[in-house]
């Protein structure tokens, strides 16, 4: 059993900041990439940022220079620092982990999602 638990969403004014966190727990053998996706109403889910087991990071063009992804390899957590937030960042943000459990199965796991609303 694997669980991804997110925290840190909320309402913020344009130009403000938020930090999202995601903790992974369960019968984990190894975690490969971890990332954050978002889905706005009426739109497809999109990759926002990702970080591999080798600390390589990826950012969507729309968030480069404003968002920073980080990972704690001991605690199995991933965070997303979001600065200079814009109304178009409003979405439900989902944590994702590409991981292998102790029986050898490798699969993508998802968190339940956390709402981020940027509005004045």
mmCIF file of C-alpha atoms in Angstrom:
data_model
loop_
_atom_site.group_PDB
_atom_site.id
_atom_site.type_symbol
_atom_site.label_atom_id
_atom_site.label_comp_id
_atom_site.label_asym_id
_atom_site.label_seq_id
_atom_site.Cartn_x
_atom_site.Cartn_y
_atom_site.Cartn_z
ATOM 1 C CA UNK A 1 0.000 0.000 0.000
ATOM 2 C CA UNK A 2 1.391 3.365 -1.064
ATOM 3 C CA UNK A 3 0.069 6.769 -0.088
ATOM 4 C CA UNK A 4 0.883 10.253 -1.332
ATOM 5 C CA UNK A 5 -0.375 12.990 0.963
ATOM 6 C CA UNK A 6 -0.262 16.600 -0.193
ATOM 7 C CA UNK A 7 -0.479 19.785 1.825
ATOM 8 C CA UNK A 8 -0.032 23.510 1.401
ATOM 9 C CA UNK A 9 -2.662 24.653 -1.071
ATOM 10 C CA UNK A 10 -4.911 27.629 -0.507
ATOM 11 C CA UNK A 11 -5.951 31.088 -1.614
ATOM 12 C CA UNK A 12 -3.309 33.687 -2.393
ATOM 13 C CA UNK A 13 -3.271 37.081 -4.073
ATOM 14 C CA UNK A 14 -1.484 37.628 -7.384
ATOM 15 C CA UNK A 15 2.231 38.033 -6.771
ATOM 16 C CA UNK A 16 2.069 35.946 -3.625
ATOM 17 C CA UNK A 17 3.744 32.669 -2.728
ATOM 18 C CA UNK A 18 2.745 29.192 -1.644
ATOM 19 C CA UNK A 19 4.643 26.031 -0.846
ATOM 20 C CA UNK A 20 3.199 22.612 -1.620
ATOM 21 C CA UNK A 21 4.502 19.463 0.013
ATOM 22 C CA UNK A 22 3.914 15.785 -0.663
ATOM 23 C CA UNK A 23 4.902 12.866 1.545
ATOM 24 C CA UNK A 24 5.135 9.339 0.169
ATOM 25 C CA UNK A 25 4.690 6.382 2.488
ATOM 26 C CA UNK A 26 4.130 2.655 2.275
ATOM 27 C CA UNK A 27 5.906 -0.463 1.059
ATOM 28 C CA UNK A 28 8.373 1.386 -1.141
ATOM 29 C CA UNK A 29 11.481 -0.176 -2.622
ATOM 30 C CA UNK A 30 12.668 2.760 -4.703
ATOM 31 C CA UNK A 31 11.354 6.113 -5.911
ATOM 32 C CA UNK A 32 12.401 7.267 -9.355
ATOM 33 C CA UNK A 33 10.965 10.564 -10.563
ATOM 34 C CA UNK A 34 8.624 12.739 -8.517
ATOM 35 C CA UNK A 35 6.654 15.647 -9.803
ATOM 36 C CA UNK A 36 3.746 18.032 -9.647
ATOM 37 C CA UNK A 37 0.928 18.244 -12.153
ATOM 38 C CA UNK A 38 -1.997 20.620 -12.252
ATOM 39 C CA UNK A 39 -5.440 20.646 -13.762
ATOM 40 C CA UNK A 40 -7.522 23.773 -14.228
ATOM 41 C CA UNK A 41 -11.276 23.607 -14.892
ATOM 42 C CA UNK A 42 -11.954 22.555 -18.471
ATOM 43 C CA UNK A 43 -8.306 21.843 -19.185
ATOM 44 C CA UNK A 44 -6.140 18.756 -19.375
ATOM 45 C CA UNK A 45 -3.788 17.823 -16.584
ATOM 46 C CA UNK A 46 -0.319 19.192 -17.289
ATOM 47 C CA UNK A 47 3.131 18.597 -15.902
ATOM 48 C CA UNK A 48 4.351 21.569 -13.897
ATOM 49 C CA UNK A 49 7.689 20.371 -12.534
ATOM 50 C CA UNK A 50 9.547 17.123 -11.983
ATOM 51 C CA UNK A 51 12.718 15.892 -10.344
ATOM 52 C CA UNK A 52 14.481 12.603 -10.995
ATOM 53 C CA UNK A 53 16.339 10.326 -8.619
ATOM 54 C CA UNK A 54 19.490 11.925 -9.990
ATOM 55 C CA UNK A 55 18.360 15.484 -9.095
ATOM 56 C CA UNK A 56 17.670 16.513 -12.693
ATOM 57 C CA UNK A 57 14.756 18.942 -12.774
ATOM 58 C CA UNK A 58 12.191 19.876 -15.389
ATOM 59 C CA UNK A 59 9.858 22.868 -15.458
ATOM 60 C CA UNK A 60 7.014 23.826 -17.727
ATOM 61 C CA UNK A 61 7.804 27.026 -19.609
ATOM 62 C CA UNK A 62 4.928 28.807 -17.899
ATOM 63 C CA UNK A 63 6.493 28.401 -14.444
ATOM 64 C CA UNK A 64 10.224 28.677 -15.152
ATOM 65 C CA UNK A 65 11.852 31.249 -12.901
ATOM 66 C CA UNK A 66 8.881 31.307 -10.522
ATOM 67 C CA UNK A 67 8.538 27.731 -9.232
ATOM 68 C CA UNK A 68 11.194 25.548 -7.626
ATOM 69 C CA UNK A 69 10.895 21.810 -7.045
ATOM 70 C CA UNK A 70 12.913 20.073 -4.368
ATOM 71 C CA UNK A 71 13.088 16.606 -2.914
ATOM 72 C CA UNK A 72 14.148 14.993 0.345
ATOM 73 C CA UNK A 73 15.532 11.575 -0.570
ATOM 74 C CA UNK A 74 15.568 10.369 3.026
ATOM 75 C CA UNK A 75 12.077 11.464 4.040
ATOM 76 C CA UNK A 76 10.554 10.633 0.628
ATOM 77 C CA UNK A 77 9.006 14.050 0.216
ATOM 78 C CA UNK A 78 8.769 16.468 -2.673
ATOM 79 C CA UNK A 79 7.975 20.162 -2.425
ATOM 80 C CA UNK A 80 7.035 22.901 -4.844
ATOM 81 C CA UNK A 81 7.883 26.480 -3.939
ATOM 82 C CA UNK A 82 5.656 28.793 -5.976
ATOM 83 C CA UNK A 83 6.487 32.503 -6.173
ATOM 84 C CA UNK A 84 5.001 35.413 -8.083
ATOM 85 C CA UNK A 85 1.784 33.488 -8.507
ATOM 86 C CA UNK A 86 -0.581 34.480 -11.291
ATOM 87 C CA UNK A 87 -4.325 33.920 -11.718
ATOM 88 C CA UNK A 88 -3.541 31.434 -14.480
ATOM 89 C CA UNK A 89 -1.762 29.248 -11.916
ATOM 90 C CA UNK A 90 -5.148 28.511 -10.359
ATOM 91 C CA UNK A 91 -5.720 24.761 -10.504
ATOM 92 C CA UNK A 92 -5.808 21.560 -8.523
ATOM 93 C CA UNK A 93 -2.215 20.456 -8.024
ATOM 94 C CA UNK A 94 -1.392 16.754 -7.892
ATOM 95 C CA UNK A 95 1.716 15.077 -6.574
ATOM 96 C CA UNK A 96 3.049 12.177 -8.647
ATOM 97 C CA UNK A 97 5.652 9.515 -7.907
ATOM 98 C CA UNK A 98 7.131 6.943 -10.263
ATOM 99 C CA UNK A 99 8.137 4.246 -7.834
ATOM 100 C CA UNK A 100 8.781 0.566 -7.294
ATOM 101 C CA UNK A 101 7.185 -1.258 -4.395
ATOM 102 C CA UNK A 102 8.763 -4.143 -2.497
ATOM 103 C CA UNK A 103 7.177 -6.829 -4.719
ATOM 104 C CA UNK A 104 8.927 -5.351 -7.737
ATOM 105 C CA UNK A 105 5.941 -3.629 -9.330
ATOM 106 C CA UNK A 106 6.672 -0.210 -10.777
ATOM 107 C CA UNK A 107 3.815 2.207 -11.186
ATOM 108 C CA UNK A 108 2.781 5.854 -11.159
ATOM 109 C CA UNK A 109 1.094 6.898 -7.935
ATOM 110 C CA UNK A 110 -0.963 10.053 -7.415
ATOM 111 C CA UNK A 111 -1.956 12.205 -4.506
ATOM 112 C CA UNK A 112 -5.505 13.350 -3.894
ATOM 113 C CA UNK A 113 -4.869 16.877 -5.136
ATOM 114 C CA UNK A 114 -4.741 20.242 -3.421
ATOM 115 C CA UNK A 115 -6.475 23.398 -4.621
ATOM 116 C CA UNK A 116 -4.425 26.498 -5.397
ATOM 117 C CA UNK A 117 -6.419 29.654 -6.100
ATOM 118 C CA UNK A 118 -4.754 32.900 -7.126
ATOM 119 C CA UNK A 119 -7.174 35.778 -6.911
ATOM 120 C CA UNK A 120 -7.473 39.291 -5.567
#
